[in-house]
């Protein structure tokens, strides 16, 4: 779409005011366990790479790629969702790519930009390079790589699953969109606000045409708040429809029930393994659902687009990925100098000796910046730089189309 048409399109909406206060809430409130890695190979999308590797990794460790939402940082999203806490408890590694304001004025992943969502190009290509670095550095089991994200990060999760299906065993999309439904501003807004229904085979073909992969396809978990007015909840149905078509599964759920008070639909394969699941978080707005109260093992902390809902999406997603078997820290041998044999103690001395042998248990935007690319410096690796009014503002902000 040309610049003239973009501007003309936006003139049909009421004046859009800047959405203030979003980016600051995505910042970490304290020291982060994430470590930045500066060298990871080609970086066509000009993203930053952060990782977390716990002290005790499980044998053949898994890797979870976590993609933040608009206005958030890798560290802030980790703090809010508790992924590094889960990684420590269950012994898997984390990769948390981070968007830069020079790429997108509202630090959203560019899920609708054709140059960023094609295989081996743009932001998708950068994330793939980061994964390769993690696999090489930490002996990651290549059969246990997963990806999840919120909002624009959720839409980018769809991108990664579609463009690199052979890399991922599974994914989880939170308040995101299907792959391939937008390639410009108009289509992005339409998908977010209206989510037009498409035939299942058309949605499936969008993924099939993104690579030469012929299957098997990754499994998928989908999460969306029923009161989301930023990304239409109908997008969850379209994502599910897209992946049911890829897996050759029926449209009707094979099982329906509730988890922590919220509806969950399930589809499984011929072996009885859950392949697609969909959570509808009742009355929740746009964000990642947290279970930080009334829970024996809380994860995360509330913040902007990090919402207490009585259910920890991070934990349930990790469980869906098969990562929630607790690891045990290796025993440390206590070496002592050899002693001269002595007589066995008796009486009080014997009782004290016995007590000492009992083991002690271990403690548990500027709108113009977003709508068209900025000129590329010669040495840079990057090219670029519903009350109707409020809903459009939220939509544009979440899409990365304005500050």
PDB file of C-alpha atoms in Angstrom, residues 68-378:
ATOM      1  CA  UNK A  68       7.064  -9.955  24.496  1.00  0.00           C
ATOM      2  CA  UNK A  69       4.148  -7.708  23.536  1.00  0.00           C
ATOM      3  CA  UNK A  70       4.100  -4.087  22.401  1.00  0.00           C
ATOM      4  CA  UNK A  71       5.693  -1.558  24.743  1.00  0.00           C
ATOM      5  CA  UNK A  72       7.321  -4.341  26.746  1.00  0.00           C
ATOM      6  CA  UNK A  73      10.903  -5.518  27.129  1.00  0.00           C
ATOM      7  CA  UNK A  74      12.271  -9.024  27.405  1.00  0.00           C
ATOM      8  CA  UNK A  75      13.147  -8.489  31.075  1.00  0.00           C
ATOM      9  CA  UNK A  76       9.804  -6.879  31.908  1.00  0.00           C
ATOM     10  CA  UNK A  77       7.815  -9.653  30.260  1.00  0.00           C
ATOM     11  CA  UNK A  78       9.885 -12.295  32.027  1.00  0.00           C
ATOM     12  CA  UNK A  79       9.252 -10.593  35.371  1.00  0.00           C
ATOM     13  CA  UNK A  80       5.525 -10.423  34.698  1.00  0.00           C
ATOM     14  CA  UNK A  81       5.046 -13.949  33.401  1.00  0.00           C
ATOM     15  CA  UNK A  82       7.516 -15.829  35.589  1.00  0.00           C
ATOM     16  CA  UNK A  83       9.198 -17.755  32.795  1.00  0.00           C
ATOM     17  CA  UNK A  84      12.676 -17.686  34.372  1.00  0.00           C
ATOM     18  CA  UNK A  85      11.179 -18.989  37.628  1.00  0.00           C
ATOM     19  CA  UNK A  86       9.674 -21.883  35.701  1.00  0.00           C
ATOM     20  CA  UNK A  87      12.948 -22.464  33.861  1.00  0.00           C
ATOM     21  CA  UNK A  88      14.832 -22.684  37.168  1.00  0.00           C
ATOM     22  CA  UNK A  89      12.294 -25.035  38.697  1.00  0.00           C
ATOM     23  CA  UNK A  90      12.045 -27.371  35.721  1.00  0.00           C
ATOM     24  CA  UNK A  91      15.494 -27.118  34.177  1.00  0.00           C
ATOM     25  CA  UNK A  92      14.959 -25.698  30.707  1.00  0.00           C
ATOM     26  CA  UNK A  93      16.602 -22.784  28.882  1.00  0.00           C
ATOM     27  CA  UNK A  94      14.963 -19.514  27.811  1.00  0.00           C
ATOM     28  CA  UNK A  95      15.507 -17.341  24.758  1.00  0.00           C
ATOM     29  CA  UNK A  96      13.825 -13.924  24.892  1.00  0.00           C
ATOM     30  CA  UNK A  97      14.337 -11.800  21.749  1.00  0.00           C
ATOM     31  CA  UNK A  98      13.706  -8.071  22.168  1.00  0.00           C
ATOM     32  CA  UNK A  99      12.438  -5.534  19.638  1.00  0.00           C
ATOM     33  CA  UNK A 100      14.157  -2.170  19.203  1.00  0.00           C
ATOM     34  CA  UNK A 101      12.443   1.195  18.820  1.00  0.00           C
ATOM     35  CA  UNK A 102      14.489   1.805  15.673  1.00  0.00           C
ATOM     36  CA  UNK A 103      12.558  -1.058  14.038  1.00  0.00           C
ATOM     37  CA  UNK A 104       9.134  -0.256  15.447  1.00  0.00           C
ATOM     38  CA  UNK A 105       8.186   2.921  17.289  1.00  0.00           C
ATOM     39  CA  UNK A 106       6.172   1.002  19.887  1.00  0.00           C
ATOM     40  CA  UNK A 107       8.631  -1.922  20.147  1.00  0.00           C
ATOM     41  CA  UNK A 108       6.168  -4.384  18.616  1.00  0.00           C
ATOM     42  CA  UNK A 109       7.436  -7.282  16.568  1.00  0.00           C
ATOM     43  CA  UNK A 110       6.555  -6.539  12.935  1.00  0.00           C
ATOM     44  CA  UNK A 111       4.184  -9.468  12.457  1.00  0.00           C
ATOM     45  CA  UNK A 112       2.484  -7.900   9.398  1.00  0.00           C
ATOM     46  CA  UNK A 113       5.570  -6.781   7.451  1.00  0.00           C
ATOM     47  CA  UNK A 114       6.334  -9.211   4.568  1.00  0.00           C
ATOM     48  CA  UNK A 115      10.061  -8.500   4.873  1.00  0.00           C
ATOM     49  CA  UNK A 116      10.059  -9.598   8.535  1.00  0.00           C
ATOM     50  CA  UNK A 117       7.911 -12.716   8.321  1.00  0.00           C
ATOM     51  CA  UNK A 118       9.527 -14.631   5.490  1.00  0.00           C
ATOM     52  CA  UNK A 119      11.841 -17.561   6.059  1.00  0.00           C
ATOM     53  CA  UNK A 120      15.485 -16.559   6.619  1.00  0.00           C
ATOM     54  CA  UNK A 121      14.681 -12.848   6.380  1.00  0.00           C
ATOM     55  CA  UNK A 122      13.991  -9.947   8.719  1.00  0.00           C
ATOM     56  CA  UNK A 123      12.938 -10.533  12.305  1.00  0.00           C
ATOM     57  CA  UNK A 124      11.983 -14.172  11.773  1.00  0.00           C
ATOM     58  CA  UNK A 125      15.487 -14.822  10.424  1.00  0.00           C
ATOM     59  CA  UNK A 126      17.094 -13.124  13.427  1.00  0.00           C
ATOM     60  CA  UNK A 127      15.111 -15.249  15.890  1.00  0.00           C
ATOM     61  CA  UNK A 128      16.112 -18.395  13.999  1.00  0.00           C
ATOM     62  CA  UNK A 129      19.786 -17.408  14.312  1.00  0.00           C
ATOM     63  CA  UNK A 130      19.342 -16.895  18.067  1.00  0.00           C
ATOM     64  CA  UNK A 131      17.853 -20.378  18.399  1.00  0.00           C
ATOM     65  CA  UNK A 132      20.844 -21.874  16.579  1.00  0.00           C
ATOM     66  CA  UNK A 133      23.196 -20.085  18.997  1.00  0.00           C
ATOM     67  CA  UNK A 134      21.294 -21.468  22.027  1.00  0.00           C
ATOM     68  CA  UNK A 135      21.275 -25.006  20.622  1.00  0.00           C
ATOM     69  CA  UNK A 136      25.027 -24.890  20.008  1.00  0.00           C
ATOM     70  CA  UNK A 137      25.947 -23.313  23.336  1.00  0.00           C
ATOM     71  CA  UNK A 138      23.799 -25.455  25.644  1.00  0.00           C
ATOM     72  CA  UNK A 139      23.311 -28.791  23.867  1.00  0.00           C
ATOM     73  CA  UNK A 140      19.587 -28.151  23.522  1.00  0.00           C
ATOM     74  CA  UNK A 141      17.550 -31.152  22.397  1.00  0.00           C
ATOM     75  CA  UNK A 142      16.492 -30.125  18.896  1.00  0.00           C
ATOM     76  CA  UNK A 143      13.250 -32.075  19.379  1.00  0.00           C
ATOM     77  CA  UNK A 144      12.295 -29.918  22.389  1.00  0.00           C
ATOM     78  CA  UNK A 145      12.193 -26.336  21.107  1.00  0.00           C
ATOM     79  CA  UNK A 146       9.032 -24.286  21.722  1.00  0.00           C
ATOM     80  CA  UNK A 147       7.810 -20.732  21.172  1.00  0.00           C
ATOM     81  CA  UNK A 148       5.197 -18.518  22.827  1.00  0.00           C
ATOM     82  CA  UNK A 149       4.271 -14.833  22.867  1.00  0.00           C
ATOM     83  CA  UNK A 150       1.706 -12.151  23.689  1.00  0.00           C
ATOM     84  CA  UNK A 151      -0.187  -9.894  21.258  1.00  0.00           C
ATOM     85  CA  UNK A 152       2.299  -8.796  18.565  1.00  0.00           C
ATOM     86  CA  UNK A 153       4.592 -11.416  20.115  1.00  0.00           C
ATOM     87  CA  UNK A 154       1.727 -13.893  19.798  1.00  0.00           C
ATOM     88  CA  UNK A 155       1.302 -13.003  16.137  1.00  0.00           C
ATOM     89  CA  UNK A 156       5.077 -13.402  15.739  1.00  0.00           C
ATOM     90  CA  UNK A 157       4.756 -16.818  17.377  1.00  0.00           C
ATOM     91  CA  UNK A 158       2.376 -17.730  14.547  1.00  0.00           C
ATOM     92  CA  UNK A 159       5.028 -16.454  12.124  1.00  0.00           C
ATOM     93  CA  UNK A 160       7.796 -18.599  13.614  1.00  0.00           C
ATOM     94  CA  UNK A 161       5.647 -21.744  13.656  1.00  0.00           C
ATOM     95  CA  UNK A 162       4.665 -21.169  10.025  1.00  0.00           C
ATOM     96  CA  UNK A 163       8.071 -20.236   8.609  1.00  0.00           C
ATOM     97  CA  UNK A 164      10.124 -22.757  10.620  1.00  0.00           C
ATOM     98  CA  UNK A 165       7.728 -25.627  11.459  1.00  0.00           C
ATOM     99  CA  UNK A 166      10.580 -28.151  11.412  1.00  0.00           C
ATOM    100  CA  UNK A 167      12.317 -26.278  14.257  1.00  0.00           C
ATOM    101  CA  UNK A 168       9.480 -26.278  16.801  1.00  0.00           C
ATOM    102  CA  UNK A 169       7.761 -29.111  18.628  1.00  0.00           C
ATOM    103  CA  UNK A 170       5.014 -26.764  19.777  1.00  0.00           C
ATOM    104  CA  UNK A 171       3.871 -23.205  20.342  1.00  0.00           C
ATOM    105  CA  UNK A 172       1.436 -21.097  22.353  1.00  0.00           C
ATOM    106  CA  UNK A 173      -0.247 -17.928  21.087  1.00  0.00           C
ATOM    107  CA  UNK A 174      -1.666 -15.453  23.635  1.00  0.00           C
ATOM    108  CA  UNK A 175      -4.027 -12.742  22.317  1.00  0.00           C
ATOM    109  CA  UNK A 176      -2.437 -13.067  18.889  1.00  0.00           C
ATOM    110  CA  UNK A 177      -3.460 -13.559  15.275  1.00  0.00           C
ATOM    111  CA  UNK A 178      -3.201 -16.281  12.607  1.00  0.00           C
ATOM    112  CA  UNK A 179      -0.250 -16.376  10.264  1.00  0.00           C
ATOM    113  CA  UNK A 180      -0.436 -14.642   6.917  1.00  0.00           C
ATOM    114  CA  UNK A 181      -3.653 -12.608   7.260  1.00  0.00           C
ATOM    115  CA  UNK A 182      -1.954  -9.198   6.983  1.00  0.00           C
ATOM    116  CA  UNK A 183       0.740  -7.763   4.753  1.00  0.00           C
ATOM    117  CA  UNK A 184       0.048  -4.048   5.249  1.00  0.00           C
ATOM    118  CA  UNK A 185      -1.519  -1.567   7.650  1.00  0.00           C
ATOM    119  CA  UNK A 186      -5.096  -1.914   6.412  1.00  0.00           C
ATOM    120  CA  UNK A 187      -5.070  -5.692   6.665  1.00  0.00           C
ATOM    121  CA  UNK A 188      -3.442  -5.585  10.098  1.00  0.00           C
ATOM    122  CA  UNK A 189      -6.170  -3.307  11.463  1.00  0.00           C
ATOM    123  CA  UNK A 190      -8.893  -5.378   9.856  1.00  0.00           C
ATOM    124  CA  UNK A 191      -7.509  -8.555  11.373  1.00  0.00           C
ATOM    125  CA  UNK A 192      -7.175  -7.060  14.827  1.00  0.00           C
ATOM    126  CA  UNK A 193     -10.537  -5.314  15.040  1.00  0.00           C
ATOM    127  CA  UNK A 194     -12.821  -7.436  12.878  1.00  0.00           C
ATOM    128  CA  UNK A 195     -11.039 -10.777  12.343  1.00  0.00           C
ATOM    129  CA  UNK A 196     -12.939 -11.716   9.169  1.00  0.00           C
ATOM    130  CA  UNK A 197     -13.737 -15.424   9.009  1.00  0.00           C
ATOM    131  CA  UNK A 198     -11.819 -17.392   6.387  1.00  0.00           C
ATOM    132  CA  UNK A 199     -12.195 -20.970   5.126  1.00  0.00           C
ATOM    133  CA  UNK A 200     -10.055 -23.413   7.079  1.00  0.00           C
ATOM    134  CA  UNK A 201      -8.227 -24.656   3.990  1.00  0.00           C
ATOM    135  CA  UNK A 202      -7.347 -21.074   3.016  1.00  0.00           C
ATOM    136  CA  UNK A 203      -5.865 -20.467   6.467  1.00  0.00           C
ATOM    137  CA  UNK A 204      -3.999 -23.758   6.344  1.00  0.00           C
ATOM    138  CA  UNK A 205      -2.592 -22.948   2.905  1.00  0.00           C
ATOM    139  CA  UNK A 206      -1.093 -19.729   4.250  1.00  0.00           C
ATOM    140  CA  UNK A 207       1.104 -21.845   6.519  1.00  0.00           C
ATOM    141  CA  UNK A 208       1.750 -24.604   4.002  1.00  0.00           C
ATOM    142  CA  UNK A 209       2.994 -22.028   1.486  1.00  0.00           C
ATOM    143  CA  UNK A 210       5.395 -20.411   3.981  1.00  0.00           C
ATOM    144  CA  UNK A 211       7.956 -23.214   3.690  1.00  0.00           C
ATOM    145  CA  UNK A 212       8.586 -26.506   1.920  1.00  0.00           C
ATOM    146  CA  UNK A 213       7.773 -28.448   5.104  1.00  0.00           C
ATOM    147  CA  UNK A 214       5.317 -31.330   4.688  1.00  0.00           C
ATOM    148  CA  UNK A 215       4.816 -32.245   8.318  1.00  0.00           C
ATOM    149  CA  UNK A 216       4.484 -33.315  11.026  1.00  0.00           C
ATOM    150  CA  UNK A 217       3.301 -29.946  12.302  1.00  0.00           C
ATOM    151  CA  UNK A 218       3.934 -28.445  15.750  1.00  0.00           C
ATOM    152  CA  UNK A 219       1.235 -28.726  18.377  1.00  0.00           C
ATOM    153  CA  UNK A 220      -0.443 -25.510  19.522  1.00  0.00           C
ATOM    154  CA  UNK A 221      -2.016 -23.913  22.593  1.00  0.00           C
ATOM    155  CA  UNK A 222      -4.195 -20.803  22.082  1.00  0.00           C
ATOM    156  CA  UNK A 223      -5.163 -18.305  24.821  1.00  0.00           C
ATOM    157  CA  UNK A 224      -7.466 -15.278  24.525  1.00  0.00           C
ATOM    158  CA  UNK A 225      -9.534 -13.106  26.868  1.00  0.00           C
ATOM    159  CA  UNK A 226     -13.243 -12.996  26.072  1.00  0.00           C
ATOM    160  CA  UNK A 227     -13.333  -9.234  26.808  1.00  0.00           C
ATOM    161  CA  UNK A 228     -10.308  -8.336  24.673  1.00  0.00           C
ATOM    162  CA  UNK A 229     -11.093  -5.109  22.766  1.00  0.00           C
ATOM    163  CA  UNK A 230      -7.613  -4.683  21.322  1.00  0.00           C
ATOM    164  CA  UNK A 231      -7.308  -7.956  19.415  1.00  0.00           C
ATOM    165  CA  UNK A 232     -10.725  -9.397  18.578  1.00  0.00           C
ATOM    166  CA  UNK A 233     -11.262 -12.739  20.395  1.00  0.00           C
ATOM    167  CA  UNK A 234     -12.477 -14.221  17.100  1.00  0.00           C
ATOM    168  CA  UNK A 235      -8.777 -14.391  16.179  1.00  0.00           C
ATOM    169  CA  UNK A 236      -8.409 -17.300  18.594  1.00  0.00           C
ATOM    170  CA  UNK A 237     -10.989 -19.249  16.592  1.00  0.00           C
ATOM    171  CA  UNK A 238      -9.168 -18.432  13.345  1.00  0.00           C
ATOM    172  CA  UNK A 239      -5.818 -19.580  14.776  1.00  0.00           C
ATOM    173  CA  UNK A 240      -7.380 -22.835  15.948  1.00  0.00           C
ATOM    174  CA  UNK A 241      -9.062 -23.286  12.564  1.00  0.00           C
ATOM    175  CA  UNK A 242      -5.719 -22.761  10.802  1.00  0.00           C
ATOM    176  CA  UNK A 243      -3.937 -25.439  12.820  1.00  0.00           C
ATOM    177  CA  UNK A 244      -6.795 -27.930  12.842  1.00  0.00           C
ATOM    178  CA  UNK A 245      -6.640 -27.844   9.054  1.00  0.00           C
ATOM    179  CA  UNK A 246      -2.879 -28.487   9.118  1.00  0.00           C
ATOM    180  CA  UNK A 247      -3.322 -31.432  11.472  1.00  0.00           C
ATOM    181  CA  UNK A 248      -6.357 -32.774   9.627  1.00  0.00           C
ATOM    182  CA  UNK A 249      -8.540 -32.553  12.738  1.00  0.00           C
ATOM    183  CA  UNK A 250     -12.299 -31.851  12.893  1.00  0.00           C
ATOM    184  CA  UNK A 251     -13.639 -28.398  13.674  1.00  0.00           C
ATOM    185  CA  UNK A 252     -15.666 -29.554  16.693  1.00  0.00           C
ATOM    186  CA  UNK A 253     -13.681 -30.043  19.926  1.00  0.00           C
ATOM    187  CA  UNK A 254     -13.051 -33.618  20.975  1.00  0.00           C
ATOM    188  CA  UNK A 255     -13.328 -32.568  24.602  1.00  0.00           C
ATOM    189  CA  UNK A 256     -14.513 -29.440  26.416  1.00  0.00           C
ATOM    190  CA  UNK A 257     -14.201 -28.553  30.067  1.00  0.00           C
ATOM    191  CA  UNK A 258     -12.869 -25.975  32.504  1.00  0.00           C
ATOM    192  CA  UNK A 259      -9.433 -25.372  33.969  1.00  0.00           C
ATOM    193  CA  UNK A 260      -9.249 -23.054  36.981  1.00  0.00           C
ATOM    194  CA  UNK A 261     -12.746 -21.832  36.073  1.00  0.00           C
ATOM    195  CA  UNK A 262     -12.027 -21.021  32.415  1.00  0.00           C
ATOM    196  CA  UNK A 263     -13.275 -22.934  29.334  1.00  0.00           C
ATOM    197  CA  UNK A 264     -10.803 -25.168  27.492  1.00  0.00           C
ATOM    198  CA  UNK A 265     -11.361 -27.072  24.237  1.00  0.00           C
ATOM    199  CA  UNK A 266      -9.085 -29.955  23.258  1.00  0.00           C
ATOM    200  CA  UNK A 267      -8.219 -31.904  20.109  1.00  0.00           C
ATOM    201  CA  UNK A 268      -5.964 -34.978  20.067  1.00  0.00           C
ATOM    202  CA  UNK A 269      -4.348 -37.218  17.496  1.00  0.00           C
ATOM    203  CA  UNK A 270      -4.745 -40.947  16.866  1.00  0.00           C
ATOM    204  CA  UNK A 271      -2.275 -41.687  19.680  1.00  0.00           C
ATOM    205  CA  UNK A 272      -4.336 -39.698  22.185  1.00  0.00           C
ATOM    206  CA  UNK A 273      -1.794 -36.867  22.441  1.00  0.00           C
ATOM    207  CA  UNK A 274      -3.255 -33.376  22.786  1.00  0.00           C
ATOM    208  CA  UNK A 275      -2.306 -31.546  19.594  1.00  0.00           C
ATOM    209  CA  UNK A 276      -4.436 -28.380  19.747  1.00  0.00           C
ATOM    210  CA  UNK A 277      -6.007 -26.726  22.793  1.00  0.00           C
ATOM    211  CA  UNK A 278      -7.810 -23.410  23.229  1.00  0.00           C
ATOM    212  CA  UNK A 279      -8.419 -21.465  26.453  1.00  0.00           C
ATOM    213  CA  UNK A 280     -11.013 -18.697  26.682  1.00  0.00           C
ATOM    214  CA  UNK A 281     -10.262 -16.542  29.728  1.00  0.00           C
ATOM    215  CA  UNK A 282     -13.661 -15.335  30.876  1.00  0.00           C
ATOM    216  CA  UNK A 283     -14.106 -11.545  31.098  1.00  0.00           C
ATOM    217  CA  UNK A 284     -10.373 -10.887  30.672  1.00  0.00           C
ATOM    218  CA  UNK A 285      -9.137  -7.941  28.601  1.00  0.00           C
ATOM    219  CA  UNK A 286      -6.025  -7.832  26.414  1.00  0.00           C
ATOM    220  CA  UNK A 287      -3.040  -9.452  28.070  1.00  0.00           C
ATOM    221  CA  UNK A 288      -1.345 -12.534  29.474  1.00  0.00           C
ATOM    222  CA  UNK A 289      -3.401 -14.356  32.152  1.00  0.00           C
ATOM    223  CA  UNK A 290      -1.620 -14.854  35.472  1.00  0.00           C
ATOM    224  CA  UNK A 291      -2.340 -17.000  38.490  1.00  0.00           C
ATOM    225  CA  UNK A 292      -0.553 -15.163  41.269  1.00  0.00           C
ATOM    226  CA  UNK A 293      -3.154 -15.470  44.037  1.00  0.00           C
ATOM    227  CA  UNK A 294      -4.833 -18.490  45.546  1.00  0.00           C
ATOM    228  CA  UNK A 295      -2.162 -20.685  43.961  1.00  0.00           C
ATOM    229  CA  UNK A 296       0.382 -22.865  45.728  1.00  0.00           C
ATOM    230  CA  UNK A 297       2.984 -22.045  43.100  1.00  0.00           C
ATOM    231  CA  UNK A 298       2.413 -18.494  41.807  1.00  0.00           C
ATOM    232  CA  UNK A 299       4.309 -17.230  38.789  1.00  0.00           C
ATOM    233  CA  UNK A 300       4.756 -13.643  37.615  1.00  0.00           C
ATOM    234  CA  UNK A 301       3.607 -10.210  38.700  1.00  0.00           C
ATOM    235  CA  UNK A 302       0.758  -7.977  37.531  1.00  0.00           C
ATOM    236  CA  UNK A 303       1.453  -5.070  35.197  1.00  0.00           C
ATOM    237  CA  UNK A 304       0.351  -3.570  31.913  1.00  0.00           C
ATOM    238  CA  UNK A 305      -1.133  -6.410  29.819  1.00  0.00           C
ATOM    239  CA  UNK A 306      -0.192  -8.858  32.602  1.00  0.00           C
ATOM    240  CA  UNK A 307      -3.517  -9.683  34.211  1.00  0.00           C
ATOM    241  CA  UNK A 308      -4.410 -11.669  37.327  1.00  0.00           C
ATOM    242  CA  UNK A 309      -7.043 -14.143  36.105  1.00  0.00           C
ATOM    243  CA  UNK A 310      -6.716 -17.019  38.557  1.00  0.00           C
ATOM    244  CA  UNK A 311      -4.865 -19.156  36.010  1.00  0.00           C
ATOM    245  CA  UNK A 312      -1.166 -19.170  35.181  1.00  0.00           C
ATOM    246  CA  UNK A 313      -0.876 -19.366  31.424  1.00  0.00           C
ATOM    247  CA  UNK A 314       2.903 -19.705  31.736  1.00  0.00           C
ATOM    248  CA  UNK A 315       2.634 -22.815  33.910  1.00  0.00           C
ATOM    249  CA  UNK A 316      -0.086 -24.432  31.796  1.00  0.00           C
ATOM    250  CA  UNK A 317       1.827 -23.687  28.594  1.00  0.00           C
ATOM    251  CA  UNK A 318       5.004 -25.214  30.072  1.00  0.00           C
ATOM    252  CA  UNK A 319       2.934 -28.230  31.067  1.00  0.00           C
ATOM    253  CA  UNK A 320       1.472 -28.462  27.537  1.00  0.00           C
ATOM    254  CA  UNK A 321       5.049 -28.453  26.232  1.00  0.00           C
ATOM    255  CA  UNK A 322       5.866 -31.339  28.597  1.00  0.00           C
ATOM    256  CA  UNK A 323       8.347 -29.349  30.689  1.00  0.00           C
ATOM    257  CA  UNK A 324       6.915 -29.533  34.205  1.00  0.00           C
ATOM    258  CA  UNK A 325       8.727 -32.547  35.593  1.00  0.00           C
ATOM    259  CA  UNK A 326      10.738 -31.094  38.452  1.00  0.00           C
ATOM    260  CA  UNK A 327      14.494 -31.682  38.296  1.00  0.00           C
ATOM    261  CA  UNK A 328      16.689 -32.424  41.277  1.00  0.00           C
ATOM    262  CA  UNK A 329      19.991 -30.702  41.916  1.00  0.00           C
ATOM    263  CA  UNK A 330      22.942 -33.120  41.754  1.00  0.00           C
ATOM    264  CA  UNK A 331      24.302 -34.325  45.070  1.00  0.00           C
ATOM    265  CA  UNK A 332      27.608 -32.810  46.129  1.00  0.00           C
ATOM    266  CA  UNK A 333      30.102 -35.306  47.511  1.00  0.00           C
ATOM    267  CA  UNK A 334      31.680 -34.291  50.809  1.00  0.00           C
ATOM    268  CA  UNK A 335      35.368 -35.238  50.723  1.00  0.00           C
ATOM    269  CA  UNK A 336      37.123 -35.644  54.067  1.00  0.00           C
ATOM    270  CA  UNK A 337      40.647 -36.629  54.985  1.00  0.00           C
ATOM    271  CA  UNK A 338      41.098 -40.289  56.037  1.00  0.00           C
ATOM    272  CA  UNK A 339      40.984 -40.827  59.784  1.00  0.00           C
ATOM    273  CA  UNK A 340      42.647 -43.345  62.064  1.00  0.00           C
ATOM    274  CA  UNK A 341      40.175 -46.093  62.960  1.00  0.00           C
ATOM    275  CA  UNK A 342      38.719 -45.591  66.409  1.00  0.00           C
ATOM    276  CA  UNK A 343      36.502 -47.557  68.723  1.00  0.00           C
ATOM    277  CA  UNK A 344      32.783 -47.359  68.068  1.00  0.00           C
ATOM    278  CA  UNK A 345      31.231 -44.723  70.353  1.00  0.00           C
ATOM    279  CA  UNK A 346      28.877 -45.746  73.095  1.00  0.00           C
ATOM    280  CA  UNK A 347      26.257 -44.062  75.236  1.00  0.00           C
ATOM    281  CA  UNK A 348      25.712 -40.311  74.686  1.00  0.00           C
ATOM    282  CA  UNK A 349      28.606 -40.126  72.214  1.00  0.00           C
ATOM    283  CA  UNK A 350      26.963 -42.829  70.082  1.00  0.00           C
ATOM    284  CA  UNK A 351      23.613 -40.965  70.042  1.00  0.00           C
ATOM    285  CA  UNK A 352      25.328 -37.748  68.920  1.00  0.00           C
ATOM    286  CA  UNK A 353      27.193 -39.596  66.181  1.00  0.00           C
ATOM    287  CA  UNK A 354      23.948 -41.092  64.876  1.00  0.00           C
ATOM    288  CA  UNK A 355      22.235 -37.667  64.890  1.00  0.00           C
ATOM    289  CA  UNK A 356      25.062 -36.162  62.856  1.00  0.00           C
ATOM    290  CA  UNK A 357      24.566 -38.743  60.085  1.00  0.00           C
ATOM    291  CA  UNK A 358      20.919 -37.821  59.463  1.00  0.00           C
ATOM    292  CA  UNK A 359      20.818 -35.870  56.150  1.00  0.00           C
ATOM    293  CA  UNK A 360      19.416 -32.335  56.172  1.00  0.00           C
ATOM    294  CA  UNK A 361      16.941 -31.853  53.258  1.00  0.00           C
ATOM    295  CA  UNK A 362      17.947 -29.239  50.660  1.00  0.00           C
ATOM    296  CA  UNK A 363      15.692 -26.127  50.495  1.00  0.00           C
ATOM    297  CA  UNK A 364      13.410 -26.405  47.970  1.00  0.00           C
ATOM    298  CA  UNK A 365       4.004   5.736  17.759  1.00  0.00           C
ATOM    299  CA  UNK A 366       5.180   8.410  16.063  1.00  0.00           C
ATOM    300  CA  UNK A 367       2.646   7.253  13.429  1.00  0.00           C
ATOM    301  CA  UNK A 368       4.842   8.210  10.503  1.00  0.00           C
ATOM    302  CA  UNK A 369       7.744   6.161  11.860  1.00  0.00           C
ATOM    303  CA  UNK A 370       5.644   3.007  11.860  1.00  0.00           C
ATOM    304  CA  UNK A 371       3.739   3.464   8.604  1.00  0.00           C
ATOM    305  CA  UNK A 372       6.733   3.745   6.327  1.00  0.00           C
ATOM    306  CA  UNK A 373      10.404   2.695   6.598  1.00  0.00           C
ATOM    307  CA  UNK A 374      13.137   5.126   7.400  1.00  0.00           C
ATOM    308  CA  UNK A 375      16.146   5.315   5.084  1.00  0.00           C
ATOM    309  CA  UNK A 376      18.767   2.654   5.739  1.00  0.00           C
ATOM    310  CA  UNK A 377      22.255   3.878   6.665  1.00  0.00           C
ATOM    311  CA  UNK A 378      24.897   2.400   4.399  1.00  0.00           C
TER     312      UNK A 378
END
